[in-house]
CSV table of C-alpha atoms in Angstrom, one decimal:
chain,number,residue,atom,x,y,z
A,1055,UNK,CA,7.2,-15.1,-8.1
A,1056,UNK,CA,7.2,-12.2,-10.3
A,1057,UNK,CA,8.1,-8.5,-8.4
A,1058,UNK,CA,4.9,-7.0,-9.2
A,1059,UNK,CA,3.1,-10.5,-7.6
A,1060,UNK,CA,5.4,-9.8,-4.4
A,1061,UNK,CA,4.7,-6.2,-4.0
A,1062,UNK,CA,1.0,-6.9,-4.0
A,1063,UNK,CA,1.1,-9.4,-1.7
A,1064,UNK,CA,3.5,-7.3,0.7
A,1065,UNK,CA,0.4,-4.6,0.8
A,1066,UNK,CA,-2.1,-6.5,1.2
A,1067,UNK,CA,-0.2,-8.3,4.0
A,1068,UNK,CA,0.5,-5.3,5.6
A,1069,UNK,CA,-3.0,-3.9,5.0
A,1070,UNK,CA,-4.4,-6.8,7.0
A,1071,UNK,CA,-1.7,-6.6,9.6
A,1072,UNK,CA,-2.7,-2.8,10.2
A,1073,UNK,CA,-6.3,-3.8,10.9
A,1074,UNK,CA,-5.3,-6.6,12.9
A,1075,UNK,CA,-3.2,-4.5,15.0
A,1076,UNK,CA,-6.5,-2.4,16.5
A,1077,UNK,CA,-7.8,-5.8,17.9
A,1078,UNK,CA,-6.5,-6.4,21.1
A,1079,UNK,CA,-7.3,-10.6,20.7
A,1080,UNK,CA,-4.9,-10.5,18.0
A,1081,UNK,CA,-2.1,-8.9,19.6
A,1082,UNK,CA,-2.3,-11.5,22.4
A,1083,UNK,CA,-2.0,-14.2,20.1
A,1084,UNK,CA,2.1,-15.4,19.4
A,1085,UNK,CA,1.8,-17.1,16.4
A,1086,UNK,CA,-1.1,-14.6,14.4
A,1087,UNK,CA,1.6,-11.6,15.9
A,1088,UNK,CA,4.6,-12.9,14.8
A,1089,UNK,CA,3.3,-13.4,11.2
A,1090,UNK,CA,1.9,-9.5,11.7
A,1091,UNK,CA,5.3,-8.9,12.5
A,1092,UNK,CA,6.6,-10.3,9.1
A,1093,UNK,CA,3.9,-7.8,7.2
A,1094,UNK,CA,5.5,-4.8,9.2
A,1095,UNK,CA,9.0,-6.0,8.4
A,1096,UNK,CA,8.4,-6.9,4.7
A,1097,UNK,CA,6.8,-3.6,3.9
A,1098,UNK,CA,9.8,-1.3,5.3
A,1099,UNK,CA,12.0,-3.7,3.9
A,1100,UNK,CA,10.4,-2.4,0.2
A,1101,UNK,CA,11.1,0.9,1.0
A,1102,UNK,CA,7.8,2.3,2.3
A,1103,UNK,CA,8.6,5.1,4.6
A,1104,UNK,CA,5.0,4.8,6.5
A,1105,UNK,CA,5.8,1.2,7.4
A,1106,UNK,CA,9.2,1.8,8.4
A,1107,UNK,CA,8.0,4.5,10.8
A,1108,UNK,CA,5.3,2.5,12.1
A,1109,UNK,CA,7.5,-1.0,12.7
A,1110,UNK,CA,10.1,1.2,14.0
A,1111,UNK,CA,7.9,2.4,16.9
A,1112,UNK,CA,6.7,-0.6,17.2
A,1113,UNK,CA,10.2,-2.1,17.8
A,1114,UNK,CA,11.8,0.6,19.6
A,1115,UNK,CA,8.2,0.3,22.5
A,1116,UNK,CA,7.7,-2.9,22.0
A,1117,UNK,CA,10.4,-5.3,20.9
A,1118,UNK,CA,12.5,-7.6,23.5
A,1119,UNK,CA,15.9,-6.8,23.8
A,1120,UNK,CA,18.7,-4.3,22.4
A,1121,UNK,CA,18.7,-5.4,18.9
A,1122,UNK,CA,15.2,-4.2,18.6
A,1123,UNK,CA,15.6,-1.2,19.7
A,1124,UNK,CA,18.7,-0.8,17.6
A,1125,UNK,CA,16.4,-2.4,14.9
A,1126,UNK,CA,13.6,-0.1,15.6
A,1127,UNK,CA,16.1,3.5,15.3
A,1128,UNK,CA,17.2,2.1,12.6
A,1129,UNK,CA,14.0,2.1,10.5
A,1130,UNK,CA,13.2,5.4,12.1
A,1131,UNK,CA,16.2,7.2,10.9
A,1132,UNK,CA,14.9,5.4,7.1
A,1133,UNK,CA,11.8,6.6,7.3
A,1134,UNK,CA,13.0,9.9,9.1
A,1135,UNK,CA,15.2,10.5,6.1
A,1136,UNK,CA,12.4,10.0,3.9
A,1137,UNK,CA,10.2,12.3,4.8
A,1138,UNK,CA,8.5,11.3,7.7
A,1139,UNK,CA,8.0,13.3,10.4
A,1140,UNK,CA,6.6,11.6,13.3
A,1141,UNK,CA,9.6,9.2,13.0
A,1142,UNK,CA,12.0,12.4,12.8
A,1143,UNK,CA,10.2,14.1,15.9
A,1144,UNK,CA,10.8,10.4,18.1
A,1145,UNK,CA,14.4,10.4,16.9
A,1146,UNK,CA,15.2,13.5,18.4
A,1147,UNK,CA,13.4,12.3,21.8
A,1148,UNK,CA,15.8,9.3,21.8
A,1149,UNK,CA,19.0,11.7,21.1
A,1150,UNK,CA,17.9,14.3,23.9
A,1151,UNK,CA,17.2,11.2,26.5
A,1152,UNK,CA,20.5,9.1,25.5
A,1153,UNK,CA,20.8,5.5,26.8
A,1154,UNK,CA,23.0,3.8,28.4
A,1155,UNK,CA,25.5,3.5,25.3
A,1156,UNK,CA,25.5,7.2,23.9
A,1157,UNK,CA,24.7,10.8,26.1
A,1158,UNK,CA,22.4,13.1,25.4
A,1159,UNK,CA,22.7,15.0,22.2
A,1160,UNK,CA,20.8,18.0,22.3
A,1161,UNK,CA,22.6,18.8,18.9
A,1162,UNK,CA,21.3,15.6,17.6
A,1163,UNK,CA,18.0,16.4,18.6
A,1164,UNK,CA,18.0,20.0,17.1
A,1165,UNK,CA,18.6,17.8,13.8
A,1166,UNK,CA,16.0,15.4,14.1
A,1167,UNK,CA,12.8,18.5,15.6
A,1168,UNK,CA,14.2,20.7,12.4
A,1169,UNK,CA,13.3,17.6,10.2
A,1170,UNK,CA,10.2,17.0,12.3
A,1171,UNK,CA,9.0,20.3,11.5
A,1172,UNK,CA,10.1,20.6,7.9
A,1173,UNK,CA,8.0,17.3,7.5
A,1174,UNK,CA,4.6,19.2,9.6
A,1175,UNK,CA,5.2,17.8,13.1
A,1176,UNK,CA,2.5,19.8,15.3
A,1177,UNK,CA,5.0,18.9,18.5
A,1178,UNK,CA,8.3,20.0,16.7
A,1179,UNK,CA,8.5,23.7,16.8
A,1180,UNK,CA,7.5,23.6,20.3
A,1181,UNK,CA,10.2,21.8,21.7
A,1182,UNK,CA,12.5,23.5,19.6
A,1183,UNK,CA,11.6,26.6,21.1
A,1184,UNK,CA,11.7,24.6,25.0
A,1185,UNK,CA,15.4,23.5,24.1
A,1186,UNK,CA,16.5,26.4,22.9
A,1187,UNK,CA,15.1,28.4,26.0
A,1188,UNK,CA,16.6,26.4,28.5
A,1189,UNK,CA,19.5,25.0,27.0
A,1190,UNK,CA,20.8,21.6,27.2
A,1191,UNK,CA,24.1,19.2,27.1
A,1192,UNK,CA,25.8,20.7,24.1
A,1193,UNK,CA,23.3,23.1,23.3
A,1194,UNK,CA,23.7,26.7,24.8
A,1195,UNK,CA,20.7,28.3,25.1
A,1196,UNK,CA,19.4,31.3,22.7
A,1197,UNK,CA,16.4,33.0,23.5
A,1198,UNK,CA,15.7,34.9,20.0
A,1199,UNK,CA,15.6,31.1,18.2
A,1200,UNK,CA,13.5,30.1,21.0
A,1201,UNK,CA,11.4,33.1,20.5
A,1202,UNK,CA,11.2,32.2,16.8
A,1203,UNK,CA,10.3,28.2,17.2
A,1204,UNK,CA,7.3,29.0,20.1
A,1205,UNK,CA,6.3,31.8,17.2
A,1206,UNK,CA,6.4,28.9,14.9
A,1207,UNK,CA,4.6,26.8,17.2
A,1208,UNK,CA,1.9,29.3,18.2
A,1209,UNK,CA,1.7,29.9,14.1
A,1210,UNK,CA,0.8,25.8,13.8
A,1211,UNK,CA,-1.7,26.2,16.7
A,1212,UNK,CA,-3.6,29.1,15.3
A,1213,UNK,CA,-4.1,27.4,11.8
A,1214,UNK,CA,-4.8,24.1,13.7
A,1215,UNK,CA,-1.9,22.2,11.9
């Protein structure tokens, strides 16, 4: 099958997969879920940052076991890197929480919110300016950069961003 052939039929799988996933009867179906599944998966695996963020929540919420999760970060921190900033905004809520294999980073998370709100996350800036205001493990806190995110914050609010 040609590449152009596959690509086409990766979107439309995945654009069918998308509507499916609104439908409540579908998602309680095993078979019809795991083949929505597989359009989730084949679209990140082509590179689409959308699909990675979206089948990396999905994994990180909703997939059984660790190697979900670690599946579901994974595609996160792709489609963080790529622009997107709903991914980039979750990632630094998984650094600041830690798990039971890695501490909080409140460093890592300062990463991740600054890449949120490069990328136009409405809930970035705001908990910038919270973290930097009260401090946290590794991060001291500094009250003129918090002063500057909740400006930043306030900013987005006004203009309705």
């Amino acid at each position: 099958m040609s590449r152009w052939l596959w690509q086409v039929r990766a979107r439309l799988g995945y654009w069918l997969a998308r509507r499916l996933f609104h439908w409540p009867a579908a998602l309680r179906q095993p078979r019809l879920w795991q083949w929505m599944q597989g359009q989730y998966g084949r679209m990140a695996n082509l590179g689409d940052s959308a699909a990675q963020s979206f089948y990396g929540h999905i994994l990180l919420f909703r997939g059984q076991g660790l190697g979900a999760r670690e599946e579901g970060l994974r595609l996160l921190r792709l489609a963080a890197n790529g622009g997107d900033g709903k991914a980039a905004y979750q990632l630094g809520v998984q650094a600041l929480q830690g798990d039971t294999r890695q501490a909080p980073d409140a460093v890592q998370a300062v990463r991740w919110w600054e890449m949120a709100l490069a990328a136009g996350h409405p809930l970035a800036a705001s908990r910038l300016s919270q973290l930097y205001r009260d401090g946290a493990p590794g991060l001291d806190a500094d009250l003129p950069a918090a002063e500057r995110y909740a400006a930043m914050a306030d900013e987005a609010t006004r203009s309705g961003r």
